[in-house]
PDB file of C-alpha atoms in Angstrom:
ATOM      1  CA  MET A   3      -0.142  -0.182  -0.085  1.00 40.00           C
ATOM      2  CA  ASP A   4       1.386   3.410  -0.961  1.00 44.00           C
ATOM      3  CA  GLN A   5       2.098   6.428   1.288  1.00 48.00           C
ATOM      4  CA  ASP A   6      -0.765   8.586   0.078  1.00 43.00           C
ATOM      5  CA  THR A   7      -3.166   5.813   0.710  1.00 37.00           C
ATOM      6  CA  LYS A   8      -2.014   5.034   3.852  1.00 42.00           C
ATOM      7  CA  ARG A   9      -2.110   8.724   4.743  1.00 44.00           C
ATOM      8  CA  ASP A  10      -5.722   9.223   3.153  1.00 40.00           C
ATOM      9  CA  GLN A  11      -7.019   6.291   5.211  1.00 39.00           C
ATOM     10  CA  ARG A  12      -5.447   7.946   8.411  1.00 44.00           C
ATOM     11  CA  ASP A  13      -7.190  11.139   7.534  1.00 44.00           C
ATOM     12  CA  PHE A  14     -10.603   9.555   7.267  1.00 41.00           C
ATOM     13  CA  TRP A  15     -10.227   7.729  10.586  1.00 38.00           C
ATOM     14  CA  SER A  16      -9.105  10.994  12.527  1.00 41.00           C
ATOM     15  CA  THR A  17     -12.300  12.762  11.039  1.00 42.00           C
ATOM     16  CA  ALA A  18     -14.668   9.880  11.438  1.00 44.00           C
ATOM     17  CA  GLU A  19     -17.477  10.357  13.692  1.00 43.00           C
ATOM     18  CA  PRO A  20     -17.214   8.512  17.328  1.00 43.00           C
ATOM     19  CA  GLY A  21     -18.363   4.738  16.876  1.00 45.00           C
ATOM     20  CA  THR A  22     -17.149   4.398  13.234  1.00 45.00           C
ATOM     21  CA  SER A  23     -15.616   0.918  12.744  1.00 44.00           C
ATOM     22  CA  VAL A  24     -12.152   0.123  11.620  1.00 37.00           C
ATOM     23  CA  SER A  25     -13.605  -1.286   8.494  1.00 41.00           C
ATOM     24  CA  GLN A  26     -15.520   1.731   7.573  1.00 42.00           C
ATOM     25  CA  ALA A  27     -12.497   4.025   8.521  1.00 43.00           C
ATOM     26  CA  THR A  28     -10.087   2.302   5.959  1.00 42.00           C
ATOM     27  CA  THR A  29     -12.000   4.159   3.148  1.00 56.00           C
ATOM     28  CA  PRO A  30     -10.950   7.983   2.026  1.00 85.00           C
ATOM     29  CA  LEU A  31     -13.878  10.236   2.315  1.00 90.00           C
ATOM     30  CA  ALA A  32     -14.268  10.777  -1.383  1.00 90.00           C
ATOM     31  CA  ASP A  33     -14.276   6.887  -1.898  1.00 91.00           C
ATOM     32  CA  ALA A  34     -16.654   6.526   0.904  1.00 91.00           C
ATOM     33  CA  THR A  35     -19.249   8.299  -1.188  1.00 91.00           C
ATOM     34  CA  LEU A  36     -18.896   5.513  -3.929  1.00 92.00           C
ATOM     35  CA  SER A  37     -19.255   2.681  -1.306  1.00 92.00           C
ATOM     36  CA  SER A  38     -21.934  -0.085  -1.542  1.00 91.00           C
ATOM     37  CA  SER A  39     -21.605  -0.681   2.462  1.00 94.00           C
ATOM     38  CA  PRO A  40     -24.759   1.459   4.091  1.00 94.00           C
ATOM     39  CA  GLU A  41     -22.540   1.529   6.860  1.00 95.00           C
ATOM     40  CA  VAL A  42     -19.862   3.763   5.404  1.00 94.00           C
ATOM     41  CA  LEU A  43     -22.160   5.930   3.662  1.00 95.00           C
ATOM     42  CA  ILE A  44     -23.791   6.706   6.904  1.00 95.00           C
ATOM     43  CA  SER A  45     -20.373   7.644   8.150  1.00 94.00           C
ATOM     44  CA  ALA A  46     -19.345   9.794   5.317  1.00 94.00           C
ATOM     45  CA  ALA A  47     -22.807  11.782   5.595  1.00 95.00           C
ATOM     46  CA  ALA A  48     -21.987  12.432   9.110  1.00 94.00           C
ATOM     47  CA  ASN A  49     -18.237  13.120   8.675  1.00 94.00           C
ATOM     48  CA  ARG A  50     -17.548  16.816   9.621  1.00 91.00           C
ATOM     49  CA  CYS A  51     -15.080  17.235   6.694  1.00 91.00           C
ATOM     50  CA  LEU A  52     -17.799  16.448   4.245  1.00 93.00           C
ATOM     51  CA  THR A  53     -17.562  18.990   1.616  1.00 93.00           C
ATOM     52  CA  GLU A  54     -20.389  20.564  -0.325  1.00 94.00           C
ATOM     53  CA  ASP A  55     -19.586  18.410  -3.546  1.00 94.00           C
ATOM     54  CA  LEU A  56     -19.341  15.375  -1.679  1.00 94.00           C
ATOM     55  CA  ALA A  57     -22.539  15.813  -0.101  1.00 95.00           C
ATOM     56  CA  LEU A  58     -24.134  16.219  -3.483  1.00 95.00           C
ATOM     57  CA  ALA A  59     -22.254  12.835  -5.003  1.00 95.00           C
ATOM     58  CA  LEU A  60     -23.690  11.296  -1.901  1.00 96.00           C
ATOM     59  CA  LEU A  61     -27.252  12.765  -2.746  1.00 96.00           C
ATOM     60  CA  LYS A  62     -27.078  11.606  -6.625  1.00 95.00           C
ATOM     61  CA  ARG A  63     -27.340   7.905  -5.153  1.00 95.00           C
ATOM     62  CA  ALA A  64     -31.040   6.495  -5.225  1.00 93.00           C
ATOM     63  CA  ASP A  65     -29.651   4.034  -2.724  1.00 94.00           C
ATOM     64  CA  LEU A  66     -28.382   6.379   0.115  1.00 96.00           C
ATOM     65  CA  PRO A  67     -29.936   4.848   3.360  1.00 96.00           C
ATOM     66  CA  ALA A  68     -32.220   7.371   5.111  1.00 96.00           C
ATOM     67  CA  GLU A  69     -29.901   7.379   8.058  1.00 97.00           C
ATOM     68  CA  ALA A  70     -27.354   9.153   5.931  1.00 97.00           C
ATOM     69  CA  LEU A  71     -30.032  11.427   4.834  1.00 97.00           C
ATOM     70  CA  GLU A  72     -30.845  12.092   8.195  1.00 96.00           C
ATOM     71  CA  ALA A  73     -26.951  12.844   9.171  1.00 96.00           C
ATOM     72  CA  LEU A  74     -27.018  15.254   6.068  1.00 96.00           C
ATOM     73  CA  SER A  75     -29.803  16.977   7.364  1.00 93.00           C
ATOM     74  CA  LYS A  76     -27.850  17.636  10.663  1.00 93.00           C
ATOM     75  CA  HIS A  77     -24.698  18.494   8.841  1.00 92.00           C
ATOM     76  CA  PRO A  78     -23.411  21.822  10.300  1.00 86.00           C
ATOM     77  CA  SER A  79     -21.726  22.684   7.238  1.00 81.00           C
ATOM     78  CA  THR A  80     -23.320  21.038   4.137  1.00 79.00           C
ATOM     79  CA  LEU A  81     -26.628  22.173   5.148  1.00 80.00           C
ATOM     80  CA  LYS A  82     -25.222  26.127   4.574  1.00 88.00           C
ATOM     81  CA  SER A  83     -25.345  25.150   0.985  1.00 92.00           C
ATOM     82  CA  ARG A  84     -28.995  25.723  -0.480  1.00 92.00           C
ATOM     83  CA  LYS A  85     -28.264  23.158  -3.335  1.00 93.00           C
ATOM     84  CA  VAL A  86     -27.750  20.438  -0.561  1.00 94.00           C
ATOM     85  CA  ARG A  87     -30.617  21.307   1.372  1.00 93.00           C
ATOM     86  CA  LEU A  88     -32.877  21.276  -1.720  1.00 94.00           C
ATOM     87  CA  ARG A  89     -31.440  18.071  -2.578  1.00 95.00           C
ATOM     88  CA  VAL A  90     -32.257  16.312   0.721  1.00 96.00           C
ATOM     89  CA  VAL A  91     -35.717  17.529   0.183  1.00 96.00           C
ATOM     90  CA  ALA A  92     -35.884  16.115  -3.323  1.00 96.00           C
ATOM     91  CA  HIS A  93     -34.382  12.634  -2.346  1.00 96.00           C
ATOM     92  CA  PRO A  94     -37.002  10.067  -2.568  1.00 95.00           C
ATOM     93  CA  LYS A  95     -35.803   7.964   0.807  1.00 95.00           C
ATOM     94  CA  THR A  96     -35.793  11.361   2.704  1.00 96.00           C
ATOM     95  CA  PRO A  97     -38.065  10.623   5.886  1.00 95.00           C
ATOM     96  CA  ARG A  98     -41.200  13.007   5.851  1.00 95.00           C
ATOM     97  CA  HIS A  99     -40.357  14.383   9.227  1.00 95.00           C
ATOM     98  CA  ILE A 100     -36.783  15.639   7.603  1.00 94.00           C
ATOM     99  CA  SER A 101     -38.025  16.791   4.133  1.00 95.00           C
ATOM    100  CA  LEU A 102     -41.124  18.911   5.082  1.00 94.00           C
ATOM    101  CA  PRO A 103     -39.634  21.165   7.814  1.00 93.00           C
ATOM    102  CA  LEU A 104     -36.448  21.848   5.244  1.00 93.00           C
ATOM    103  CA  LEU A 105     -38.803  22.596   2.658  1.00 94.00           C
ATOM    104  CA  ARG A 106     -40.640  25.453   3.840  1.00 91.00           C
ATOM    105  CA  PRO A 107     -37.725  27.831   4.209  1.00 92.00           C
ATOM    106  CA  LEU A 108     -36.820  27.243   0.461  1.00 94.00           C
ATOM    107  CA  PHE A 109     -36.864  30.260  -1.896  1.00 95.00           C
ATOM    108  CA  THR A 110     -39.935  30.555  -4.236  1.00 96.00           C
ATOM    109  CA  PHE A 111     -37.889  28.992  -7.495  1.00 96.00           C
ATOM    110  CA  GLU A 112     -36.697  26.507  -5.498  1.00 96.00           C
ATOM    111  CA  LEU A 113     -39.827  25.485  -4.518  1.00 97.00           C
ATOM    112  CA  MET A 114     -41.055  25.714  -7.972  1.00 97.00           C
ATOM    113  CA  ASN A 115     -38.394  23.424  -9.315  1.00 96.00           C
ATOM    114  CA  LEU A 116     -38.642  20.741  -6.664  1.00 96.00           C
ATOM    115  CA  ALA A 117     -42.663  20.671  -7.655  1.00 97.00           C
ATOM    116  CA  VAL A 118     -41.810  19.874 -11.090  1.00 96.00           C
ATOM    117  CA  MET A 119     -38.709  17.446 -10.588  1.00 94.00           C
ATOM    118  CA  PRO A 120     -39.785  13.802 -11.754  1.00 93.00           C
ATOM    119  CA  ALA A 121     -38.244  11.863  -9.006  1.00 90.00           C
ATOM    120  CA  VAL A 122     -39.577  13.931  -5.981  1.00 95.00           C
ATOM    121  CA  PRO A 123     -42.203  11.959  -3.788  1.00 94.00           C
ATOM    122  CA  ALA A 124     -45.938  13.189  -4.660  1.00 95.00           C
ATOM    123  CA  ASP A 125     -46.545  14.238  -1.250  1.00 95.00           C
ATOM    124  CA  VAL A 126     -43.392  16.175  -1.179  1.00 96.00           C
ATOM    125  CA  LYS A 127     -44.326  17.781  -4.567  1.00 97.00           C
ATOM    126  CA  LYS A 128     -47.992  18.511  -3.035  1.00 97.00           C
ATOM    127  CA  SER A 129     -46.359  20.612  -0.052  1.00 97.00           C
ATOM    128  CA  ALA A 130     -44.228  22.497  -2.157  1.00 97.00           C
ATOM    129  CA  GLU A 131     -47.081  23.455  -4.302  1.00 98.00           C
ATOM    130  CA  ASP A 132     -49.218  24.386  -1.297  1.00 97.00           C
ATOM    131  CA  THR A 133     -46.062  26.388   0.330  1.00 97.00           C
ATOM    132  CA  LEU A 134     -45.849  28.042  -3.054  1.00 96.00           C
ATOM    133  CA  ILE A 135     -49.490  29.114  -3.387  1.00 97.00           C
ATOM    134  CA  LEU A 136     -49.557  30.440  -0.127  1.00 96.00           C
ATOM    135  CA  ARG A 137     -47.006  32.882  -0.832  1.00 96.00           C
ATOM    136  CA  LEU A 138     -48.619  34.034  -4.071  1.00 96.00           C
ATOM    137  CA  GLU A 139     -50.108  37.042  -2.522  1.00 93.00           C
ATOM    138  CA  SER A 140     -46.720  38.369  -1.319  1.00 95.00           C
ATOM    139  CA  ILE A 141     -44.403  37.938  -4.317  1.00 95.00           C
ATOM    140  CA  SER A 142     -43.678  40.310  -7.179  1.00 96.00           C
ATOM    141  CA  LEU A 143     -45.831  40.465 -10.628  1.00 97.00           C
ATOM    142  CA  GLY A 144     -42.766  39.584 -12.440  1.00 97.00           C
ATOM    143  CA  GLU A 145     -42.292  36.396 -10.225  1.00 97.00           C
ATOM    144  CA  LYS A 146     -45.929  35.453 -10.741  1.00 98.00           C
ATOM    145  CA  VAL A 147     -45.669  35.879 -14.543  1.00 98.00           C
ATOM    146  CA  SER A 148     -42.402  33.504 -14.220  1.00 98.00           C
ATOM    147  CA  LEU A 149     -44.200  31.183 -11.995  1.00 98.00           C
ATOM    148  CA  ALA A 150     -47.412  31.220 -14.445  1.00 98.00           C
ATOM    149  CA  ARG A 151     -45.200  30.097 -17.517  1.00 98.00           C
ATOM    150  CA  ARG A 152     -42.967  27.404 -15.402  1.00 97.00           C
ATOM    151  CA  ALA A 153     -44.442  26.160 -12.310  1.00 98.00           C
ATOM    152  CA  SER A 154     -46.519  23.063 -12.004  1.00 98.00           C
ATOM    153  CA  GLY A 155     -50.238  22.652 -13.216  1.00 98.00           C
ATOM    154  CA  ALA A 156     -51.645  23.384  -9.823  1.00 98.00           C
ATOM    155  CA  VAL A 157     -49.765  26.394  -9.435  1.00 98.00           C
ATOM    156  CA  ALA A 158     -50.482  27.824 -12.552  1.00 98.00           C
ATOM    157  CA  GLY A 159     -53.950  27.140 -12.173  1.00 98.00           C
ATOM    158  CA  ALA A 160     -53.863  28.834  -8.698  1.00 98.00           C
ATOM    159  CA  LEU A 161     -52.610  31.963 -10.838  1.00 98.00           C
ATOM    160  CA  LEU A 162     -55.787  31.864 -13.209  1.00 98.00           C
ATOM    161  CA  GLY A 163     -57.383  33.645 -10.069  1.00 95.00           C
ATOM    162  CA  GLU A 164     -54.762  36.569 -10.306  1.00 96.00           C
ATOM    163  CA  LYS A 165     -56.264  40.052 -12.068  1.00 95.00           C
ATOM    164  CA  ASP A 166     -53.349  40.641 -14.175  1.00 97.00           C
ATOM    165  CA  PRO A 167     -54.055  39.550 -18.026  1.00 96.00           C
ATOM    166  CA  ARG A 168     -50.083  38.837 -18.598  1.00 97.00           C
ATOM    167  CA  ILE A 169     -50.340  36.497 -15.585  1.00 98.00           C
ATOM    168  CA  ILE A 170     -53.531  34.882 -16.811  1.00 98.00           C
ATOM    169  CA  THR A 171     -52.251  34.435 -20.362  1.00 98.00           C
ATOM    170  CA  ALA A 172     -48.961  32.926 -19.354  1.00 98.00           C
ATOM    171  CA  SER A 173     -50.896  30.245 -17.069  1.00 98.00           C
ATOM    172  CA  LEU A 174     -52.934  29.280 -19.965  1.00 98.00           C
ATOM    173  CA  ASN A 175     -49.917  28.650 -22.043  1.00 98.00           C
ATOM    174  CA  ASN A 176     -48.156  26.471 -19.224  1.00 98.00           C
ATOM    175  CA  SER A 177     -47.746  22.940 -20.764  1.00 97.00           C
ATOM    176  CA  ARG A 178     -48.469  21.374 -17.514  1.00 98.00           C
ATOM    177  CA  LEU A 179     -51.803  23.159 -16.898  1.00 98.00           C
ATOM    178  CA  THR A 180     -54.846  20.704 -17.314  1.00 98.00           C
ATOM    179  CA  GLU A 181     -57.973  20.749 -18.465  1.00 98.00           C
ATOM    180  CA  ALA A 182     -59.308  20.088 -14.871  1.00 98.00           C
ATOM    181  CA  HIS A 183     -57.228  23.273 -13.658  1.00 98.00           C
ATOM    182  CA  VAL A 184     -58.695  25.577 -16.229  1.00 98.00           C
ATOM    183  CA  ILE A 185     -62.468  23.975 -15.505  1.00 98.00           C
ATOM    184  CA  ARG A 186     -62.013  24.685 -11.659  1.00 97.00           C
ATOM    185  CA  ALA A 187     -60.974  28.172 -12.227  1.00 98.00           C
ATOM    186  CA  LEU A 188     -63.842  28.921 -14.021  1.00 98.00           C
ATOM    187  CA  ALA A 189     -66.430  27.258 -11.555  1.00 96.00           C
ATOM    188  CA  ARG A 190     -64.807  29.559  -8.750  1.00 95.00           C
ATOM    189  CA  SER A 191     -67.469  32.320  -7.701  1.00 90.00           C
ATOM    190  CA  ASP A 192     -65.129  35.025  -7.844  1.00 91.00           C
ATOM    191  CA  SER A 193     -63.921  34.311 -11.633  1.00 94.00           C
ATOM    192  CA  ILE A 194     -63.383  37.572 -13.328  1.00 95.00           C
ATOM    193  CA  PRO A 195     -64.320  38.615 -16.896  1.00 96.00           C
ATOM    194  CA  SER A 196     -60.728  38.840 -18.166  1.00 96.00           C
ATOM    195  CA  LEU A 197     -60.072  34.969 -17.130  1.00 98.00           C
ATOM    196  CA  VAL A 198     -63.183  34.128 -19.098  1.00 98.00           C
ATOM    197  CA  ASP A 199     -62.221  36.190 -22.311  1.00 97.00           C
ATOM    198  CA  ALA A 200     -58.982  34.859 -22.340  1.00 98.00           C
ATOM    199  CA  VAL A 201     -60.053  31.167 -22.339  1.00 98.00           C
ATOM    200  CA  CYS A 202     -62.887  32.061 -24.774  1.00 97.00           C
ATOM    201  CA  HIS A 203     -60.142  33.332 -27.180  1.00 97.00           C
ATOM    202  CA  HIS A 204     -57.297  30.931 -26.651  1.00 98.00           C
ATOM    203  CA  GLU A 205     -56.231  28.573 -29.289  1.00 97.00           C
ATOM    204  CA  LYS A 206     -56.509  25.296 -27.272  1.00 97.00           C
ATOM    205  CA  TRP A 207     -58.823  25.606 -24.358  1.00 98.00           C
ATOM    206  CA  PRO A 208     -62.316  26.412 -26.200  1.00 97.00           C
ATOM    207  CA  LEU A 209     -62.068  23.220 -28.054  1.00 97.00           C
ATOM    208  CA  SER A 210     -62.417  20.987 -24.946  1.00 97.00           C
ATOM    209  CA  ARG A 211     -66.008  20.062 -24.417  1.00 97.00           C
ATOM    210  CA  GLU A 212     -65.530  20.148 -20.897  1.00 97.00           C
ATOM    211  CA  VAL A 213     -64.102  23.643 -20.903  1.00 98.00           C
ATOM    212  CA  GLN A 214     -67.152  24.672 -23.068  1.00 98.00           C
ATOM    213  CA  LEU A 215     -69.565  23.389 -20.728  1.00 98.00           C
ATOM    214  CA  ALA A 216     -67.858  25.224 -17.869  1.00 98.00           C
ATOM    215  CA  LEU A 217     -68.055  28.737 -19.789  1.00 98.00           C
ATOM    216  CA  LEU A 218     -71.565  27.813 -20.174  1.00 98.00           C
ATOM    217  CA  ARG A 219     -72.337  27.763 -16.619  1.00 97.00           C
ATOM    218  CA  ASN A 220     -70.002  31.124 -15.994  1.00 98.00           C
ATOM    219  CA  GLN A 221     -71.773  34.320 -15.745  1.00 97.00           C
ATOM    220  CA  HIS A 222     -69.031  36.240 -17.491  1.00 97.00           C
ATOM    221  CA  THR A 223     -69.171  34.215 -20.987  1.00 98.00           C
ATOM    222  CA  PRO A 224     -70.301  36.572 -23.733  1.00 97.00           C
ATOM    223  CA  MET A 225     -73.419  35.690 -25.588  1.00 96.00           C
ATOM    224  CA  ALA A 226     -71.901  35.161 -29.105  1.00 96.00           C
ATOM    225  CA  LYS A 227     -69.495  32.615 -27.493  1.00 97.00           C
ATOM    226  CA  ALA A 228     -72.211  31.001 -25.582  1.00 97.00           C
ATOM    227  CA  LEU A 229     -74.155  30.403 -28.548  1.00 96.00           C
ATOM    228  CA  THR A 230     -71.161  29.014 -30.522  1.00 96.00           C
ATOM    229  CA  PHE A 231     -70.513  26.537 -27.647  1.00 97.00           C
ATOM    230  CA  ALA A 232     -74.290  25.853 -27.462  1.00 96.00           C
ATOM    231  CA  GLN A 233     -74.536  24.935 -31.054  1.00 94.00           C
ATOM    232  CA  ALA A 234     -71.570  22.358 -30.739  1.00 94.00           C
ATOM    233  CA  ILE A 235     -73.079  20.584 -27.909  1.00 95.00           C
ATOM    234  CA  PRO A 236     -75.883  18.331 -28.162  1.00 95.00           C
ATOM    235  CA  SER A 237     -79.191  19.907 -27.097  1.00 94.00           C
ATOM    236  CA  GLU A 238     -80.032  17.938 -23.934  1.00 94.00           C
ATOM    237  CA  ILE A 239     -76.787  18.421 -22.518  1.00 96.00           C
ATOM    238  CA  VAL A 240     -76.997  22.140 -23.216  1.00 96.00           C
ATOM    239  CA  ARG A 241     -80.387  22.183 -21.398  1.00 95.00           C
ATOM    240  CA  GLU A 242     -79.094  20.448 -18.366  1.00 95.00           C
ATOM    241  CA  VAL A 243     -76.123  22.639 -18.046  1.00 96.00           C
ATOM    242  CA  LEU A 244     -78.156  25.982 -18.382  1.00 95.00           C
ATOM    243  CA  HIS A 245     -80.579  24.649 -15.761  1.00 93.00           C
ATOM    244  CA  ALA A 246     -77.704  25.295 -13.064  1.00 92.00           C
ATOM    245  CA  SER A 247     -75.892  27.873 -15.079  1.00 96.00           C
ATOM    246  CA  HIS A 248     -74.818  31.278 -13.638  1.00 96.00           C
ATOM    247  CA  LEU A 249     -75.378  33.302 -17.221  1.00 97.00           C
ATOM    248  CA  PRO A 250     -77.374  36.229 -17.101  1.00 96.00           C
ATOM    249  CA  GLU A 251     -81.185  35.168 -17.680  1.00 96.00           C
ATOM    250  CA  ASN A 252     -81.564  37.078 -20.947  1.00 95.00           C
ATOM    251  CA  ILE A 253     -78.707  35.155 -22.277  1.00 96.00           C
ATOM    252  CA  LYS A 254     -80.136  31.558 -21.089  1.00 96.00           C
ATOM    253  CA  GLN A 255     -83.424  32.387 -22.614  1.00 95.00           C
ATOM    254  CA  TYR A 256     -81.752  33.543 -25.693  1.00 95.00           C
ATOM    255  CA  LEU A 257     -79.934  29.898 -25.790  1.00 95.00           C
ATOM    256  CA  ILE A 258     -82.989  28.026 -25.008  1.00 94.00           C
ATOM    257  CA  ASP A 259     -84.996  29.601 -27.586  1.00 92.00           C
ATOM    258  CA  ASN A 260     -82.179  28.952 -30.011  1.00 91.00           C
ATOM    259  CA  LEU A 261     -82.444  25.171 -28.690  1.00 90.00           C
ATOM    260  CA  ASN A 262     -86.213  24.819 -29.495  1.00 89.00           C
ATOM    261  CA  HIS A 263     -85.709  26.262 -32.876  1.00 85.00           C
ATOM    262  CA  ARG A 264     -83.091  23.498 -33.302  1.00 77.00           C
ATOM    263  CA  THR A 265     -85.434  20.950 -32.574  1.00 67.00           C
TER     264      THR A 265
END
């Protein structure tokens, strides 16, 4: 064994946490992050000399034990790094009693990225989305527009309740926004005319039968658009929708008369 290797092994042993076994301590710290031994990985995560780069290397491992993730969550130096903190929260094996408290102080766009990462557990994504939606009242217009363009469908759907047309347009163009999000926004009692107008004139959403029905229920849908949608839907379905619609009475009566004429 060469002298450099011996020195690396001595360095790892000297910096290992109390209770580290001899077999664990004979692996240099950088090499320990590549180990297949759970015990070595846990010791490496707890080592006080662990750097940001080594912590991130550990966090790339899908097989990282929960104990190692817990050690990283308590590490005084690596958790000064927001990259490490985000990766601890995002790791699929991080226990929820660790990930959820670490999630709340994340910055707005860290939460946004967390909610759209494919490997992040669904309940962690949901917590990130909920935290982000609660912050919407306190963030700037520019941030809202960026979120509307890039955030998850749930966040983009929540932003459909904003009054600024730029936010509404960006949300409607978000590729993660679903038909269900649009319908939910149109069904809100406080939906505004600019949202209805934007949906009516969008290249995608008015083509959906379910969105057309939601627009026929909304009090702000213009008569011309309501007539167009009603003519594209079977009469019996339109009659049922109009029965509980919030459209003004004169528009509903006009649509009913038009249906009778068609019949």
